[in-house]
Short mmCIF file of C-alpha atoms in Angstrom, two decimals:
data_model
loop_
_atom_site.label_atom_id
_atom_site.label_comp_id
_atom_site.label_asym_id
_atom_site.label_seq_id
_atom_site.Cartn_x
_atom_site.Cartn_y
_atom_site.Cartn_z
CA MET A 1 -25.24 -34.86 -23.80
CA ASP A 2 -24.13 -38.40 -22.93
CA GLU A 3 -26.75 -39.40 -20.36
CA ARG A 4 -30.44 -38.69 -20.44
CA LYS A 5 -32.64 -39.12 -17.42
CA SER A 6 -35.59 -41.39 -18.13
CA GLY A 7 -38.88 -39.61 -17.55
CA LEU A 8 -37.29 -36.18 -17.16
CA VAL A 9 -38.85 -33.44 -19.29
CA SER A 10 -36.48 -30.71 -20.48
CA ILE A 11 -38.25 -27.45 -21.28
CA VAL A 12 -36.30 -25.02 -23.47
CA VAL A 13 -37.23 -21.33 -23.47
CA PRO A 14 -35.44 -18.82 -25.74
CA VAL A 15 -35.31 -15.48 -23.92
CA TYR A 16 -34.67 -12.11 -25.51
CA ASN A 17 -35.80 -9.00 -23.60
CA ALA A 18 -38.80 -10.89 -22.25
CA GLY A 19 -38.62 -9.59 -18.69
CA GLN A 20 -42.25 -8.49 -18.60
CA PHE A 21 -43.43 -12.08 -19.19
CA LEU A 22 -40.82 -14.25 -17.50
CA ALA A 23 -42.26 -14.44 -13.99
CA GLU A 24 -45.55 -15.76 -15.39
CA THR A 25 -43.78 -18.09 -17.83
CA ILE A 26 -41.67 -19.67 -15.10
CA SER A 27 -44.63 -19.88 -12.74
CA CYS A 28 -46.74 -21.78 -15.27
CA VAL A 29 -44.00 -24.41 -15.53
CA GLN A 30 -43.63 -24.61 -11.75
CA ALA A 31 -47.40 -25.19 -11.55
CA GLN A 32 -47.25 -28.30 -13.76
CA THR A 33 -48.83 -31.39 -12.24
CA TYR A 34 -45.92 -33.45 -13.62
CA ARG A 35 -42.98 -32.54 -11.42
CA ALA A 36 -39.97 -34.22 -13.06
CA TRP A 37 -38.81 -31.39 -15.28
CA GLU A 38 -35.95 -28.98 -15.82
CA LEU A 39 -36.50 -25.51 -17.21
CA LEU A 40 -33.68 -24.20 -19.40
CA LEU A 41 -34.02 -20.46 -20.00
CA VAL A 42 -31.52 -19.43 -22.67
CA ASP A 43 -30.89 -15.71 -22.39
CA ASP A 44 -29.94 -14.65 -25.90
CA GLY A 45 -28.17 -11.36 -25.32
CA SER A 46 -31.00 -9.58 -23.49
CA SER A 47 -30.51 -5.96 -22.45
CA ASP A 48 -33.45 -5.80 -20.02
CA ASP A 49 -33.89 -7.46 -16.61
CA SER A 50 -34.47 -10.97 -18.00
CA ARG A 51 -31.29 -12.47 -16.51
CA GLU A 52 -31.91 -11.07 -13.07
CA ILE A 53 -35.45 -12.41 -13.02
CA ILE A 54 -34.20 -15.87 -14.01
CA ARG A 55 -31.42 -15.74 -11.40
CA GLN A 56 -33.94 -14.91 -8.68
CA LYS A 57 -36.19 -17.78 -9.72
CA SER A 58 -33.34 -20.28 -10.07
CA ALA A 59 -32.05 -19.42 -6.60
CA LYS A 60 -35.35 -20.70 -5.18
CA ASP A 61 -35.83 -23.69 -7.51
CA GLU A 62 -32.86 -25.76 -8.70
CA ARG A 63 -34.90 -27.08 -11.62
CA VAL A 64 -34.81 -23.59 -13.15
CA ARG A 65 -31.56 -23.03 -15.06
CA LEU A 66 -30.14 -19.87 -16.61
CA ILE A 67 -28.03 -20.37 -19.74
CA ILE A 68 -26.31 -17.26 -21.06
CA GLN A 69 -25.46 -16.41 -24.64
CA GLU A 70 -23.75 -13.03 -24.70
CA GLU A 71 -24.48 -12.41 -28.39
CA ASN A 72 -27.95 -12.68 -29.83
CA SER A 73 -28.28 -15.68 -32.13
CA GLY A 74 -32.04 -15.69 -32.67
CA ALA A 75 -34.66 -18.21 -31.60
CA ALA A 76 -33.03 -21.09 -33.48
CA GLY A 77 -29.64 -20.53 -31.87
CA ALA A 78 -31.14 -20.20 -28.39
CA ARG A 79 -33.25 -23.32 -28.77
CA ASN A 80 -30.31 -25.28 -30.15
CA ARG A 81 -28.18 -24.26 -27.17
CA GLY A 82 -30.96 -25.44 -24.88
CA ILE A 83 -31.11 -28.80 -26.65
CA GLN A 84 -27.35 -29.20 -26.14
CA GLU A 85 -27.71 -28.51 -22.41
CA ALA A 86 -30.83 -30.63 -21.85
CA HIS A 87 -30.67 -33.75 -19.67
CA GLY A 88 -34.19 -35.09 -20.18
CA GLN A 89 -35.52 -37.96 -22.24
CA TYR A 90 -38.35 -35.70 -23.33
CA LEU A 91 -38.02 -32.24 -24.84
CA CYS A 92 -40.53 -29.40 -24.93
CA PHE A 93 -40.25 -25.87 -26.24
CA LEU A 94 -41.98 -22.90 -24.64
CA ASP A 95 -41.76 -19.36 -25.99
CA ALA A 96 -41.04 -16.79 -23.30
CA ASP A 97 -44.42 -15.05 -23.63
CA ASP A 98 -46.64 -18.13 -23.90
CA ILE A 99 -48.52 -19.88 -21.09
CA TRP A 100 -49.11 -23.53 -20.23
CA LEU A 101 -52.05 -24.78 -18.22
CA PRO A 102 -51.03 -26.99 -15.27
CA ASP A 103 -51.70 -30.39 -16.89
CA LYS A 104 -49.99 -29.68 -20.24
CA VAL A 105 -46.86 -31.75 -19.64
CA GLU A 106 -48.65 -34.61 -17.87
CA THR A 107 -51.22 -34.86 -20.66
CA GLU A 108 -48.62 -35.01 -23.44
CA LEU A 109 -46.42 -37.48 -21.60
CA ALA A 110 -49.34 -39.83 -21.01
CA GLN A 111 -50.39 -39.55 -24.65
CA ILE A 112 -46.98 -40.22 -26.18
CA ARG A 113 -46.53 -43.28 -23.96
CA THR A 114 -50.01 -44.57 -24.83
CA ILE A 115 -49.36 -44.15 -28.55
CA GLN A 116 -46.03 -45.95 -28.24
CA GLN A 117 -47.69 -48.85 -26.41
CA THR A 118 -50.80 -49.21 -28.56
CA ILE A 119 -50.29 -47.68 -32.01
CA ASN A 120 -46.68 -47.00 -32.94
CA PRO A 121 -43.69 -47.91 -30.75
CA LYS A 122 -41.55 -45.48 -32.76
CA ALA A 123 -43.84 -42.47 -32.21
CA GLY A 124 -41.62 -39.69 -30.94
CA PHE A 125 -43.50 -36.49 -31.58
CA VAL A 126 -46.77 -35.11 -30.20
CA PHE A 127 -48.37 -31.66 -30.22
CA MET A 128 -51.67 -30.16 -29.10
CA GLY A 129 -54.22 -27.42 -29.64
CA TYR A 130 -53.92 -23.91 -28.30
CA GLU A 131 -55.81 -20.68 -27.74
CA PHE A 132 -54.92 -17.18 -28.87
CA ALA A 133 -54.47 -14.78 -25.96
CA ASP A 134 -53.98 -11.04 -25.61
CA VAL A 135 -50.91 -9.34 -24.21
CA SER A 136 -52.16 -9.82 -20.65
CA GLY A 137 -52.42 -13.58 -21.21
CA THR A 138 -56.23 -13.62 -21.24
CA GLY A 139 -57.66 -16.16 -23.67
CA LEU A 140 -59.55 -14.66 -26.59
CA GLY A 141 -61.83 -17.66 -27.07
CA LYS A 142 -60.28 -18.60 -30.42
CA VAL A 143 -59.04 -22.19 -30.04
CA VAL A 144 -57.00 -23.91 -32.73
CA HIS A 145 -57.93 -27.58 -33.02
CA VAL A 146 -55.46 -30.18 -34.25
CA PRO A 147 -55.85 -33.55 -36.02
CA GLU A 148 -55.16 -36.86 -34.27
CA GLN A 149 -52.35 -37.50 -36.75
CA ILE A 150 -50.48 -35.48 -39.35
CA THR A 151 -48.03 -36.54 -42.05
CA TYR A 152 -45.37 -34.57 -43.88
CA ARG A 153 -47.54 -34.02 -46.96
CA GLN A 154 -50.46 -32.91 -44.82
CA ALA A 155 -48.28 -30.56 -42.77
CA LEU A 156 -47.11 -28.77 -45.92
CA LYS A 157 -50.68 -27.56 -46.34
CA ASN A 158 -51.48 -27.08 -42.67
CA THR A 159 -48.93 -25.46 -40.35
CA THR A 160 -51.05 -26.22 -37.31
CA ILE A 161 -48.11 -27.43 -35.21
CA PHE A 162 -47.31 -24.64 -32.75
CA THR A 163 -43.88 -24.72 -31.13
CA SER A 164 -45.04 -24.21 -27.54
CA THR A 165 -47.28 -27.30 -27.82
CA VAL A 166 -44.66 -29.84 -28.96
CA MET A 167 -43.17 -32.74 -26.98
CA ILE A 168 -40.39 -34.93 -28.44
CA ASP A 169 -39.06 -38.26 -27.17
CA ARG A 170 -35.28 -38.00 -27.58
CA SER A 171 -34.86 -41.75 -27.16
CA ILE A 172 -36.50 -42.04 -30.58
CA ILE A 173 -35.75 -38.79 -32.38
CA SER A 174 -32.11 -37.73 -32.75
CA ASP A 175 -30.97 -34.34 -31.49
CA GLU A 176 -29.33 -33.80 -34.89
CA ASP A 177 -32.80 -33.83 -36.41
CA ILE A 178 -34.26 -31.54 -33.73
CA TYR A 179 -31.66 -28.78 -34.10
CA MET A 180 -33.35 -25.89 -35.88
CA PRO A 181 -31.95 -24.33 -39.06
CA TYR A 182 -30.93 -20.68 -39.08
CA ILE A 183 -33.67 -19.56 -41.42
CA ALA A 184 -36.99 -17.74 -41.12
CA SER A 185 -39.77 -20.01 -39.78
CA GLU A 186 -37.13 -22.38 -38.45
CA ASP A 187 -39.63 -24.20 -36.26
CA THR A 188 -41.95 -25.07 -39.15
CA ALA A 189 -38.98 -26.34 -41.16
CA THR A 190 -38.02 -28.54 -38.21
CA TRP A 191 -41.47 -30.11 -37.86
CA TRP A 192 -41.49 -30.89 -41.58
CA ARG A 193 -38.08 -32.53 -41.26
CA LEU A 194 -39.20 -34.71 -38.37
CA LEU A 195 -42.40 -35.75 -40.14
CA LYS A 196 -40.54 -36.57 -43.34
CA LYS A 197 -37.97 -38.74 -41.56
CA TYR A 198 -39.91 -40.27 -38.68
CA GLY A 199 -43.43 -40.50 -40.07
CA ALA A 200 -46.56 -39.08 -38.50
CA GLY A 201 -46.84 -36.70 -35.60
CA TYR A 202 -49.73 -37.18 -33.19
CA GLY A 203 -52.08 -34.40 -32.14
CA ILE A 204 -53.93 -33.95 -28.86
CA ASP A 205 -57.05 -31.89 -29.43
CA LYS A 206 -57.01 -30.20 -26.05
CA ASN A 207 -56.47 -26.52 -25.33
CA LEU A 208 -53.73 -26.42 -22.68
CA VAL A 209 -51.55 -23.68 -24.20
CA LYS A 210 -52.14 -19.96 -24.60
CA TYR A 211 -50.44 -18.26 -27.54
CA ARG A 212 -49.98 -14.64 -26.55
CA ARG A 213 -50.28 -12.31 -29.53
CA SER A 214 -51.15 -8.65 -29.77
CA ALA A 215 -53.68 -7.25 -32.22
CA MET A 216 -50.81 -5.48 -33.96
CA THR A 217 -48.90 -8.70 -34.46
CA LEU A 218 -51.97 -10.49 -35.83
CA SER A 219 -52.47 -7.93 -38.59
CA SER A 220 -49.02 -6.56 -39.41
CA ASN A 221 -46.97 -9.53 -40.54
CA LYS A 222 -49.21 -11.26 -43.08
CA MET A 223 -46.97 -10.65 -46.09
CA THR A 224 -43.90 -11.58 -44.09
CA ALA A 225 -45.52 -14.90 -43.17
CA VAL A 226 -46.47 -15.57 -46.80
CA LYS A 227 -42.92 -14.91 -47.97
CA ARG A 228 -41.45 -17.14 -45.27
CA ILE A 229 -43.68 -20.08 -46.08
CA TRP A 230 -43.10 -19.63 -49.83
CA ASN A 231 -39.34 -19.66 -49.28
CA LEU A 232 -39.66 -22.83 -47.20
CA TYR A 233 -41.54 -24.54 -50.01
CA ARG A 234 -39.13 -23.48 -52.74
CA ARG A 235 -35.74 -23.38 -51.01
CA GLN A 236 -35.95 -25.68 -48.02
CA GLU A 237 -38.29 -28.37 -49.38
CA GLN A 238 -37.42 -27.72 -53.04
CA LEU A 239 -41.00 -28.07 -54.21
CA SER A 240 -41.90 -27.09 -57.75
CA VAL A 241 -43.72 -23.82 -58.37
CA ALA A 242 -46.95 -25.74 -59.01
CA GLU A 243 -46.60 -27.77 -55.80
CA SER A 244 -45.77 -24.63 -53.86
CA VAL A 245 -48.83 -22.78 -55.16
CA TYR A 246 -51.03 -25.77 -54.34
CA CYS A 247 -49.73 -26.05 -50.77
CA MET A 248 -49.80 -22.28 -50.30
CA PHE A 249 -53.49 -22.13 -51.19
CA PHE A 250 -54.43 -24.55 -48.42
CA TRP A 251 -51.94 -23.01 -45.98
CA ALA A 252 -53.39 -19.52 -46.53
CA PHE A 253 -56.98 -20.71 -46.12
CA ARG A 254 -56.22 -22.47 -42.82
CA ALA A 255 -54.03 -19.63 -41.55
CA VAL A 256 -56.83 -17.12 -42.09
CA PHE A 257 -59.47 -19.47 -40.66
CA ARG A 258 -57.46 -19.92 -37.45
CA ARG A 259 -57.57 -16.18 -36.83
CA LEU A 260 -61.26 -15.54 -37.52
#
């Protein structure tokens, strides 16, 4: 993308057979108090009614854009395609089944600008807290709090950065560094990369995002998550076995604590 529109927020949503959630997902973006946004819904080879739902919504709101990938490429591929198509100075990710409260975008935009003006002019990365929700989108009362600031070394032990809460200033952070790798837990690997190269990320300890997860999901993928994080430590970050065990201990403690 050659030109970026100052102040425009590009919101990238990977979509794969998410028809049951899309109307609510799109509506929560349309309800944002900050109005200068574009919503890029990247349909990643869906076989349900996802495309038709997006077409109907985009016909009524030109800010809503359907991007089609005929073959499924996974979340990383869909997000990367969205980044390529984005016109905004600012970039957010939203998973197709998650929910934003109306002042999410406005709050993050105000915070990143304040940090740039008062603390660090090169700050390009903010994130915020979130609440676990059930399949219907009802909050479960379990809110994940985030620190005011997090470094690369701290993030290795605390994967508190949730993709649907992130905002990136593309005038500071290069798209080449935002593109996600085609590996498991690609989003976590991306946040580590940004922190390592650009310094600290800045947290906003407000609950303006709902992370929709079913009881089955919460309990069924624990070993998968452990293996993914371990592989990130050893293969992606090339940490020693001792460093990996050390980081894994703290990661596991915080991961369990977040779900209690």
